[in-house]
Short mmCIF file of N, CA and C in Angstrom, two decimals:
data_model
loop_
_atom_site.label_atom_id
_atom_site.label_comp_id
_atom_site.label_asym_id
_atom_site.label_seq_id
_atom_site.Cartn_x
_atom_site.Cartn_y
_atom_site.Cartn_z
N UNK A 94 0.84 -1.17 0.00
CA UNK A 94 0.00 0.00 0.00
C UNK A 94 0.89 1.24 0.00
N UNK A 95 0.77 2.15 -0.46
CA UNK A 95 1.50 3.25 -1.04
C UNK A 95 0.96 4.46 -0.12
N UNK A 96 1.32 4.25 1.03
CA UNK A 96 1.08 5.83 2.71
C UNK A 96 2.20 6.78 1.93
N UNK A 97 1.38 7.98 2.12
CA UNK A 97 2.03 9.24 2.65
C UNK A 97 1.87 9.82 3.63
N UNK A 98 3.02 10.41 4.47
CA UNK A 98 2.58 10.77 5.61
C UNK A 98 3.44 11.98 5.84
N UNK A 99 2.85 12.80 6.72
CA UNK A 99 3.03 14.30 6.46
C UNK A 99 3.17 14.56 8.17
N UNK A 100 4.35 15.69 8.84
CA UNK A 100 3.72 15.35 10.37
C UNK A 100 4.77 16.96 10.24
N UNK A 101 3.89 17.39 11.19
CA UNK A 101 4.59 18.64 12.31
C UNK A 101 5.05 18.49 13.53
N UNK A 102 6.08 18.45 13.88
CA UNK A 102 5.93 17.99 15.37
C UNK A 102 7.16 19.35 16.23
N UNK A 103 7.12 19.23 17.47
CA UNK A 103 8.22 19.74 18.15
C UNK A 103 9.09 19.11 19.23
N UNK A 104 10.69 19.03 18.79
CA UNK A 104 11.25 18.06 19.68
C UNK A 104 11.90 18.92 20.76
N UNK A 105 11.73 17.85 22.34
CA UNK A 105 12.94 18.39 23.53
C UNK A 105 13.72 17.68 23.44
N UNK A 106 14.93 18.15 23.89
CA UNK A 106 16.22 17.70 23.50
C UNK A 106 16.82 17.61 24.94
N UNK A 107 17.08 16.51 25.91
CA UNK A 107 18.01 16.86 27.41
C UNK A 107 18.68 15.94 27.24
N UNK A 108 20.05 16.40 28.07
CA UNK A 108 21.53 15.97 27.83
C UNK A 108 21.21 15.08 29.24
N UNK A 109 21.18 13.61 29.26
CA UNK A 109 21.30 12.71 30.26
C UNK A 109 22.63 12.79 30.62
N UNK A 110 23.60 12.99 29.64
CA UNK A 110 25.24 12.90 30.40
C UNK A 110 26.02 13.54 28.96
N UNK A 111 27.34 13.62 29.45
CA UNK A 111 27.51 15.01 28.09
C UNK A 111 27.58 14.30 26.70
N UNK A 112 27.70 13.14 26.41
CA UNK A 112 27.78 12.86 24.92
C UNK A 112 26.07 11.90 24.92
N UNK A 113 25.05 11.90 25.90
CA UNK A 113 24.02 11.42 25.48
C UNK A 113 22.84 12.44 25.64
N UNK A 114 21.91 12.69 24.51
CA UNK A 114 20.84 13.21 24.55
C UNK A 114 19.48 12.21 24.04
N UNK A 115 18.66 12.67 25.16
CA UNK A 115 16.99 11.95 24.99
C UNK A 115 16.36 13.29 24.71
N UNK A 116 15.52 12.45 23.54
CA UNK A 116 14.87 12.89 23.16
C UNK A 116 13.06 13.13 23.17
N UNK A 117 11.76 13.99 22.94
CA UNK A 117 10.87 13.45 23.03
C UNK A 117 10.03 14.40 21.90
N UNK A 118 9.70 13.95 21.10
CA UNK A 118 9.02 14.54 19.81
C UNK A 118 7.40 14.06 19.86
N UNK A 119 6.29 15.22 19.95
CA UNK A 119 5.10 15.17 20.12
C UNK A 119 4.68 15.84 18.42
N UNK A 120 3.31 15.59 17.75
CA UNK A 120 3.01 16.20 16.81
C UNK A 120 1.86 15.66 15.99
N UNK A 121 1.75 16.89 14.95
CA UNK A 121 0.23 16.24 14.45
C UNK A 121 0.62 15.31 13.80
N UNK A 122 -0.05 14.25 12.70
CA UNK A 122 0.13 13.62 11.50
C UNK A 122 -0.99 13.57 10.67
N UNK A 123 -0.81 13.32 9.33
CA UNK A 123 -1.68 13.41 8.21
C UNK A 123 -1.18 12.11 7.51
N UNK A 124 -1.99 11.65 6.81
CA UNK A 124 -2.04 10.15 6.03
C UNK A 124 -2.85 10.07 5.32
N UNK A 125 -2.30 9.70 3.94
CA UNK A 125 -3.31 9.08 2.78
C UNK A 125 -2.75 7.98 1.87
N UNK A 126 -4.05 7.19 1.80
CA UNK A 126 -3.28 6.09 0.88
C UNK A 126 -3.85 5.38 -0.15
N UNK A 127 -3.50 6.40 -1.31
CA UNK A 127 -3.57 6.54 -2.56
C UNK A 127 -4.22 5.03 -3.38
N UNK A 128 -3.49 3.95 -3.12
CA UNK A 128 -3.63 3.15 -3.82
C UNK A 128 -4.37 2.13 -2.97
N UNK A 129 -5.17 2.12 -2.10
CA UNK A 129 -6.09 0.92 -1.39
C UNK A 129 -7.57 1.66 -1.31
N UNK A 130 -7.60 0.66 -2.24
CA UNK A 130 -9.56 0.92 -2.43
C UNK A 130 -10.48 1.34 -1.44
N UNK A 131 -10.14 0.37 -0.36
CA UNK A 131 -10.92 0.30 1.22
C UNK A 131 -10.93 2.07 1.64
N UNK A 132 -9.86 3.02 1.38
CA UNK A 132 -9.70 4.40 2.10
C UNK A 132 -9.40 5.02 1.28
N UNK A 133 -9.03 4.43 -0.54
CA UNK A 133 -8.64 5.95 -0.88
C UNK A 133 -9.53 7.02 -1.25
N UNK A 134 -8.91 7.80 -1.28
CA UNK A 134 -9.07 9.15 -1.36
C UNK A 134 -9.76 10.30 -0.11
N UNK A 135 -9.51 9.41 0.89
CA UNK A 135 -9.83 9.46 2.44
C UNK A 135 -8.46 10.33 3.35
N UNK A 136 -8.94 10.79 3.78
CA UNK A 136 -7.97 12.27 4.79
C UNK A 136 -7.74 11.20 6.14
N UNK A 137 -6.56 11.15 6.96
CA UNK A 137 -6.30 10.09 7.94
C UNK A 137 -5.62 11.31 8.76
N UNK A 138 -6.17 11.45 9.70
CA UNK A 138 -5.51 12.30 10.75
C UNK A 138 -5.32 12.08 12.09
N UNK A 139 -4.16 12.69 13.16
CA UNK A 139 -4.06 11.90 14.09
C UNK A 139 -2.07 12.29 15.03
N UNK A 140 -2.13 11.52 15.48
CA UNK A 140 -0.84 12.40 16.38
C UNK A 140 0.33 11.04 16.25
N UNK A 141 1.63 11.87 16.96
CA UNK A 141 2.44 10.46 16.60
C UNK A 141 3.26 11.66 17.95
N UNK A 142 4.18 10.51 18.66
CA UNK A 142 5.08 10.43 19.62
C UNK A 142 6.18 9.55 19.47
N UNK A 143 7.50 10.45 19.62
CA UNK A 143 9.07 9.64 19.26
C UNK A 143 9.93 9.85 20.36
N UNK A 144 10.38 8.63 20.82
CA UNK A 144 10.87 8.75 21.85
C UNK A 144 12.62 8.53 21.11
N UNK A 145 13.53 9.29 21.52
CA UNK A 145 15.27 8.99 21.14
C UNK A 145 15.94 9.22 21.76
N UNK A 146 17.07 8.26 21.63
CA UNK A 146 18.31 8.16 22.34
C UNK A 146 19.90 8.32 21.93
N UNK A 147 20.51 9.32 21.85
CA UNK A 147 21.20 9.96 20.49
C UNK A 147 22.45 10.12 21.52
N UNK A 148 23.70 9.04 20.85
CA UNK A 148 24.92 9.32 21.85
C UNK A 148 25.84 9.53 20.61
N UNK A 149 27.02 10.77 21.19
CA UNK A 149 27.91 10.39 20.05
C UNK A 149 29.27 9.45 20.70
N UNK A 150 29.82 8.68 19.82
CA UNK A 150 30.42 7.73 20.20
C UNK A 150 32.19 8.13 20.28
N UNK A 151 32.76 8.57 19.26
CA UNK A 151 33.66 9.59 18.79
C UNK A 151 33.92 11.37 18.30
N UNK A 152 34.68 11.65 18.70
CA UNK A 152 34.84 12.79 17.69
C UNK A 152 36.30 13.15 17.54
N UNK A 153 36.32 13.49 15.98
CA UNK A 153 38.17 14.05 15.79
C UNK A 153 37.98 15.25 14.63
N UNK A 154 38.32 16.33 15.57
CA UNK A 154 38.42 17.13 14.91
C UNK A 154 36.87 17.95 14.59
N UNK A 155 36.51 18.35 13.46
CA UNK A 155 35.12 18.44 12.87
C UNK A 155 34.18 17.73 12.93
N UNK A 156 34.67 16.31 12.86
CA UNK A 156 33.65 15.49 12.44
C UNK A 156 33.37 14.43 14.25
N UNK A 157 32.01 14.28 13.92
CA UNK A 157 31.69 13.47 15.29
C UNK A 157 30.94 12.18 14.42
N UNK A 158 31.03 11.26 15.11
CA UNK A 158 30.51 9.68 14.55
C UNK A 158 29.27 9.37 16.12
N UNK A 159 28.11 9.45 15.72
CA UNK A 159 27.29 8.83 16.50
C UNK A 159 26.21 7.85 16.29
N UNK A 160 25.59 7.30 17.42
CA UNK A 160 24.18 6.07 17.37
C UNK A 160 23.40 7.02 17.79
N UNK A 161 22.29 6.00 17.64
CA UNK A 161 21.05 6.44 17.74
C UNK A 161 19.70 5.41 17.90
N UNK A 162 18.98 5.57 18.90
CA UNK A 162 17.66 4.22 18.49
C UNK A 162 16.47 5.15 18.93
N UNK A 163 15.55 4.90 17.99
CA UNK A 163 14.08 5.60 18.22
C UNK A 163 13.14 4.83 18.29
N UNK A 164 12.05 4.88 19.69
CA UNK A 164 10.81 4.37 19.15
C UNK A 164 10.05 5.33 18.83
N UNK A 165 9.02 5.29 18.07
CA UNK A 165 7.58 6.20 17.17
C UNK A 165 6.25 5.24 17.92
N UNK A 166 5.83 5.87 18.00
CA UNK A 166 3.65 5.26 17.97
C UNK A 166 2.89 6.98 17.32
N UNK A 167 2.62 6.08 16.01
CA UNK A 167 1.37 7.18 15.30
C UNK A 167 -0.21 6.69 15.72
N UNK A 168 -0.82 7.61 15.37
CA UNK A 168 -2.16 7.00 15.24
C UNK A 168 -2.76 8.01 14.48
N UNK A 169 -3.73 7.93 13.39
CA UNK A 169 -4.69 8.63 12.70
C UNK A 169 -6.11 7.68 12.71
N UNK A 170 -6.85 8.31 12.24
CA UNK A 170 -8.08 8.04 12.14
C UNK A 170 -8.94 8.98 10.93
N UNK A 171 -9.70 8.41 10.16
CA UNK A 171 -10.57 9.35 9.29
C UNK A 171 -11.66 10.15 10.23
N UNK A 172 -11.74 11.01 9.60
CA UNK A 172 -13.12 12.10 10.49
C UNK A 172 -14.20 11.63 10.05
N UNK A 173 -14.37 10.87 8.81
CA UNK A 173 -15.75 10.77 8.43
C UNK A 173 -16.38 9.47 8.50
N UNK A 174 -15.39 8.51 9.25
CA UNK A 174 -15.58 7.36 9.28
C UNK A 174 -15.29 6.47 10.43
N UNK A 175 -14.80 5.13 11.21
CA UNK A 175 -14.75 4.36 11.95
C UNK A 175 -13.21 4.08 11.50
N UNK A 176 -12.61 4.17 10.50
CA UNK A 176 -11.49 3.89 9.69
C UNK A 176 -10.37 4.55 10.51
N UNK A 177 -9.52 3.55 11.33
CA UNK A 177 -8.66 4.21 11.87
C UNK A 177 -6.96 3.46 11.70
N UNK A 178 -5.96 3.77 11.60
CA UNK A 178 -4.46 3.08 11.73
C UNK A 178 -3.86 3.34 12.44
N UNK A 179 -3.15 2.60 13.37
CA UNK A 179 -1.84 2.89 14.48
C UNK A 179 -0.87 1.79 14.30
N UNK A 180 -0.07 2.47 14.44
CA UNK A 180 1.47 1.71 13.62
C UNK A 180 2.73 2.42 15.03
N UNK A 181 3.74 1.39 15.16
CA UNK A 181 4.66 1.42 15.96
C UNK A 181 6.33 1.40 15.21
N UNK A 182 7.44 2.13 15.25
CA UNK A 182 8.44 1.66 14.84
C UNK A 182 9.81 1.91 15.62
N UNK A 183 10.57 0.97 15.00
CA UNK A 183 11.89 1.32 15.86
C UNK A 183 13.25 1.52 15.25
N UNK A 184 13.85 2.31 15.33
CA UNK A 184 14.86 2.76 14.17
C UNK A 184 16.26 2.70 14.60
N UNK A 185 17.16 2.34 14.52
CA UNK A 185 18.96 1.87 14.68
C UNK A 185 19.60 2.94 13.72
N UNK A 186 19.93 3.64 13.87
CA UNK A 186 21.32 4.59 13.01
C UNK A 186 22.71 4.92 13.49
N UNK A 187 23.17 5.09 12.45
CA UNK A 187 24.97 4.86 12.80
C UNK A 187 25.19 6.02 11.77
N UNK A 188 25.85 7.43 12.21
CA UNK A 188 26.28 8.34 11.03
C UNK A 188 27.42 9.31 11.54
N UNK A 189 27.47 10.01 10.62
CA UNK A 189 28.70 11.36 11.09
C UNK A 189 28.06 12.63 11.05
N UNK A 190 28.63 13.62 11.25
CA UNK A 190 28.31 15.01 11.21
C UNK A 190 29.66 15.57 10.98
N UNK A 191 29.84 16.45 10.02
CA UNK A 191 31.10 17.09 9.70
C UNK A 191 30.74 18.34 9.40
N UNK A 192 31.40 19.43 10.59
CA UNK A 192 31.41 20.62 10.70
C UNK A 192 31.94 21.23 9.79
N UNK A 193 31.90 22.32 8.81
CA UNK A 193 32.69 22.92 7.72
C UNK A 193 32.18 24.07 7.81
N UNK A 194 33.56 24.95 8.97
CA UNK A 194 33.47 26.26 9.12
C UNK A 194 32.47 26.39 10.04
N UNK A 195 32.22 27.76 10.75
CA UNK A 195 31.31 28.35 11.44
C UNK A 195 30.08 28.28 11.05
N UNK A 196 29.56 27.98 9.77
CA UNK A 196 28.05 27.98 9.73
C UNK A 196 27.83 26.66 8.90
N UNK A 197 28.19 25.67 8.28
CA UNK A 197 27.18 24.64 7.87
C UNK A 197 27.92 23.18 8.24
N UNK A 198 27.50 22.61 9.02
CA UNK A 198 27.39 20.95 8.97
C UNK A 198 26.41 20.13 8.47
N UNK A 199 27.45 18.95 7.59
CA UNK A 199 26.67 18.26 6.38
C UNK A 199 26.77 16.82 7.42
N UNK A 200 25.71 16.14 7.03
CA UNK A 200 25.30 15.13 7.95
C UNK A 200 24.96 14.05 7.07
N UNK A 201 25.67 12.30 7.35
CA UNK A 201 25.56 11.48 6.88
C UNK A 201 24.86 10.16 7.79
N UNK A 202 23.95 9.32 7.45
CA UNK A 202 23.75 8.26 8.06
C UNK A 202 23.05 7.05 7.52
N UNK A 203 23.09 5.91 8.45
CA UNK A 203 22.58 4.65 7.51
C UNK A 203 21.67 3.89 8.48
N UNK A 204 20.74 3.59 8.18
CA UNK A 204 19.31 3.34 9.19
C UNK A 204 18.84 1.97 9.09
N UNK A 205 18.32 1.40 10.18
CA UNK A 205 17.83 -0.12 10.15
C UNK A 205 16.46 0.27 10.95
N UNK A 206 15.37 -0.38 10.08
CA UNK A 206 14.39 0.12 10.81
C UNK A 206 13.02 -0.57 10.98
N UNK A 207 12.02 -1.05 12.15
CA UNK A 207 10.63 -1.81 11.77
C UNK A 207 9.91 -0.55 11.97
N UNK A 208 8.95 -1.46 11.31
CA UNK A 208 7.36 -0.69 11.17
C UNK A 208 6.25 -1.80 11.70
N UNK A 209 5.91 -1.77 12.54
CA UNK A 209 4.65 -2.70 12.56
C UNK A 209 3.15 -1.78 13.43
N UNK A 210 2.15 -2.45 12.32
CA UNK A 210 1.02 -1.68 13.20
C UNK A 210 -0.62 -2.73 12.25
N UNK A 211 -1.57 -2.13 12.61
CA UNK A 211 -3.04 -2.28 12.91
C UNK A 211 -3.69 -1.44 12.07
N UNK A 212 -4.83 -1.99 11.32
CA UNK A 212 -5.43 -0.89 10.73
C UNK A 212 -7.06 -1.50 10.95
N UNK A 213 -8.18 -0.57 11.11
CA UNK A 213 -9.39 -0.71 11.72
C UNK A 213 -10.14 -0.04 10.47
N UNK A 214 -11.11 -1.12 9.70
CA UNK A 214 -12.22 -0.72 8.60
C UNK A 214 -13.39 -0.59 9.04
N UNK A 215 -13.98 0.44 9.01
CA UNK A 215 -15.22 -0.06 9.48
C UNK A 215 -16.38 0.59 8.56
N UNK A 216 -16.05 0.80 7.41
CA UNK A 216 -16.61 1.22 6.50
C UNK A 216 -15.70 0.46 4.94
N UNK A 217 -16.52 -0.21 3.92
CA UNK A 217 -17.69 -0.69 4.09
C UNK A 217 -17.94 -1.92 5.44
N UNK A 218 -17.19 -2.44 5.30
CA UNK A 218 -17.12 -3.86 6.07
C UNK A 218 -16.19 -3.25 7.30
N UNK A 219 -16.81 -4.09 8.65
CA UNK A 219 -15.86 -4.43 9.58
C UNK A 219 -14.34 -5.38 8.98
N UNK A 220 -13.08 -4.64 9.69
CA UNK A 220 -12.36 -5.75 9.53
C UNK A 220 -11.08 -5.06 10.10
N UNK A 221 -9.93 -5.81 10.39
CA UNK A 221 -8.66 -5.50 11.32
C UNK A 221 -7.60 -6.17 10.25
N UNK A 222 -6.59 -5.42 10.08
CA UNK A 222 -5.51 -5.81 9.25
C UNK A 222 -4.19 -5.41 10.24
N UNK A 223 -3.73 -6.62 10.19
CA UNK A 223 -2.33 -6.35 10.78
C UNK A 223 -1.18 -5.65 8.93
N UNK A 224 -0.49 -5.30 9.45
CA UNK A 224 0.88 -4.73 8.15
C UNK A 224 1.94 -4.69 9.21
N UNK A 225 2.70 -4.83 7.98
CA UNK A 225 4.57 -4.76 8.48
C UNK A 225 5.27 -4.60 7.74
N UNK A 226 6.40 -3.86 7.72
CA UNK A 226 7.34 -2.75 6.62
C UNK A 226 7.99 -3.93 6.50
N UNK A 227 8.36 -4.55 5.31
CA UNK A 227 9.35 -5.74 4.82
C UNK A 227 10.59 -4.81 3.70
N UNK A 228 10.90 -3.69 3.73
CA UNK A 228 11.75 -3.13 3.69
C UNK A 228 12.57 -2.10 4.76
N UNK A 229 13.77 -2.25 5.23
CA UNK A 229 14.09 -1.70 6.94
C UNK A 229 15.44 -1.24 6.17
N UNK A 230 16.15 -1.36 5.47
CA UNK A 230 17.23 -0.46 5.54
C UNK A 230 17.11 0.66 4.65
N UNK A 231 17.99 1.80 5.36
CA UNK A 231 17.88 3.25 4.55
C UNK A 231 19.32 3.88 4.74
N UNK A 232 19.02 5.21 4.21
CA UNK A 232 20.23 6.04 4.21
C UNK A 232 19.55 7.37 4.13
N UNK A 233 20.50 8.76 4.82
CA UNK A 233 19.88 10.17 4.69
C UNK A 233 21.51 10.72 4.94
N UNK A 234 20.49 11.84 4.28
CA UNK A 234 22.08 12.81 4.15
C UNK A 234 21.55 14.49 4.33
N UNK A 235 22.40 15.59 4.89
CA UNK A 235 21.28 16.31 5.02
C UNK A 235 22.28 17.55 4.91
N UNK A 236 22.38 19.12 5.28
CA UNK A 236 22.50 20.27 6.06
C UNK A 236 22.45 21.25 6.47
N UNK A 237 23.25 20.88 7.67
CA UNK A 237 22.88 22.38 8.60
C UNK A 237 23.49 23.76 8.45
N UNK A 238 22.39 24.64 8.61
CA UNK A 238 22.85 26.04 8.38
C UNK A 238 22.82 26.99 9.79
N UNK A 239 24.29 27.03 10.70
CA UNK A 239 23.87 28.09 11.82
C UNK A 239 23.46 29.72 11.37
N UNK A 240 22.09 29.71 11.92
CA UNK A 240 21.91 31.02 11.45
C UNK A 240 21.89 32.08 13.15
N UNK A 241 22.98 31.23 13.88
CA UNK A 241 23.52 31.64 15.26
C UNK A 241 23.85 31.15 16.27
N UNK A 242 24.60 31.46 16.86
CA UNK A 242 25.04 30.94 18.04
C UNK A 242 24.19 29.52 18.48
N UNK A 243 22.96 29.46 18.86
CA UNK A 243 21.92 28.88 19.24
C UNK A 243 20.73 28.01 18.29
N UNK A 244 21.07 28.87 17.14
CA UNK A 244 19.78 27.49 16.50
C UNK A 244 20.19 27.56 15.29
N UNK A 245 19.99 26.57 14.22
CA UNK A 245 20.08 26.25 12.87
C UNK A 245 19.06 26.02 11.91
N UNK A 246 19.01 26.15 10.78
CA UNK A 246 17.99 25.46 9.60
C UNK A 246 18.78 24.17 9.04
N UNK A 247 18.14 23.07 9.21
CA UNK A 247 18.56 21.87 8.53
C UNK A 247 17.74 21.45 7.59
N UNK A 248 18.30 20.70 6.61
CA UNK A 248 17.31 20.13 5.39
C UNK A 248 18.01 18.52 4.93
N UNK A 249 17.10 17.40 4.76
CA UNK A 249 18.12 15.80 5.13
C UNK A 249 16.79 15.14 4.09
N UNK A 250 17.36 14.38 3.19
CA UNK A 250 17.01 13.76 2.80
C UNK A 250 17.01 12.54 3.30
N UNK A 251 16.28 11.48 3.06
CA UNK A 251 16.31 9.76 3.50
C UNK A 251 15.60 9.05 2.19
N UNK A 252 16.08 7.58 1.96
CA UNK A 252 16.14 6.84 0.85
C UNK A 252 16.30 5.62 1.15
N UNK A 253 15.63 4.39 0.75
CA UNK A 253 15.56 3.51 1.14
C UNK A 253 14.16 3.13 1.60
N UNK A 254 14.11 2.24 3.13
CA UNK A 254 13.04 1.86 3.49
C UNK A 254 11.97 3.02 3.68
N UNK A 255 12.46 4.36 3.66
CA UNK A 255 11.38 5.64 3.59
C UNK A 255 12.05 6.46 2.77
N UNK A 256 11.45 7.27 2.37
CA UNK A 256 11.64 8.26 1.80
C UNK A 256 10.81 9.45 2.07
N UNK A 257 11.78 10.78 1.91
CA UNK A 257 11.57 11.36 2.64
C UNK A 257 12.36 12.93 2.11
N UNK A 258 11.65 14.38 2.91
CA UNK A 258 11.94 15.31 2.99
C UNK A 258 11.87 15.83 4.21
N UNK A 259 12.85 16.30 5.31
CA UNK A 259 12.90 17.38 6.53
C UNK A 259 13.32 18.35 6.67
N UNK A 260 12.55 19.22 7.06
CA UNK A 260 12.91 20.72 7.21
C UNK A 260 12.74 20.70 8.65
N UNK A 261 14.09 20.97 9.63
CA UNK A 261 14.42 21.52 10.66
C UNK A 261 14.55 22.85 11.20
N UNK A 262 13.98 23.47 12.10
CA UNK A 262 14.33 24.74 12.82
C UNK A 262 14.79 24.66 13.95
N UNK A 263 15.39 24.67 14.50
CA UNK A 263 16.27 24.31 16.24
C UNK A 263 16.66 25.57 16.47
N UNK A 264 16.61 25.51 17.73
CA UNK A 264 16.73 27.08 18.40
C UNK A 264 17.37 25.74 19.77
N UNK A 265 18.53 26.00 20.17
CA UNK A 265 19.62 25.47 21.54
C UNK A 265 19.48 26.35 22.30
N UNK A 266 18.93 26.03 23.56
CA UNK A 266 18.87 27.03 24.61
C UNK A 266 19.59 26.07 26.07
#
């Protein structure tokens, strides 16, 4: 089935110890899916929560090498219907960040990742579908622009098991 999914969210960022930060990302989501009869052309709306754990492992010089593991829980639902999806995932990354100069770091990484979740019909027919992402590896590449001391604009592509466009605003306080 061919999802798009669209989300706003805003992340906190606290330093558990100096090279680990947790993370907690709250936000709306939007979903449509184009190619399944049962919902298309149906609006899926609904919230999603990401929980992360982001250590860097090395650094020399410019460049820092870090991990990373995320869990996600989305959920949408149609407004006009009983038709609802909630899906869970968990994501493994291993990448670099290489500082170049005072204002832009370009960012590399390579991702292992599940998807599993539930989907609820209740229009026309009752019915419950389990799904599961049978593609999990990816790659993103992205960067950052300090536009100060304190916060940046980032922009990162991803390829592979998702695909994808992010536009970042961070403000470090």
């Amino acid at each position: 089935v061919n999802s798009v999914s669209e989300k706003a969210g805003i992340t906190l960022w606290e330093p558990a110890q100096p090279e680990l930060l947790l993370g907690l990302t709250l936000g709306q989501l939007f979903l449509t899916q184009t190619d399944y009869p049962t919902v298309a052309g149906r609006d899926f709306n609904g919230y999603f929560v990401d929980l992360t754990a982001t250590r860097v492992f090395a650094e020399f010089g410019p460049m820092k090498y870090s991990g990373e593991v995320a869990y996600g829980y989305q959920q949408v639902a149609d407004t006009n219907s009983d038709n609802s999806v909630r899906w869970h995932t968990l994501r493994f990354s291993g990448g670099t960040r290489v500082q170049v100069g005072d204002v832009v770091a370009l960012t590399a990484a390579a991702t292992y990742g599940t998807l599993r979740g539930v989907e609820n019909t209740a229009s026309p027919s009752q019915r419950t579908v389990k799904f599961e992402e049978t593609k999990n590896l990816g790659v993103s590449t992205g960067v950052e622009l300090n536009v100060d001391r304190g916060g940046y604009v980032g922009l990162s592509v991803e390829a592979g098991a998702r695909h994808g466009l992010s536009l970042n605003f961070a403000r470090r306080y």
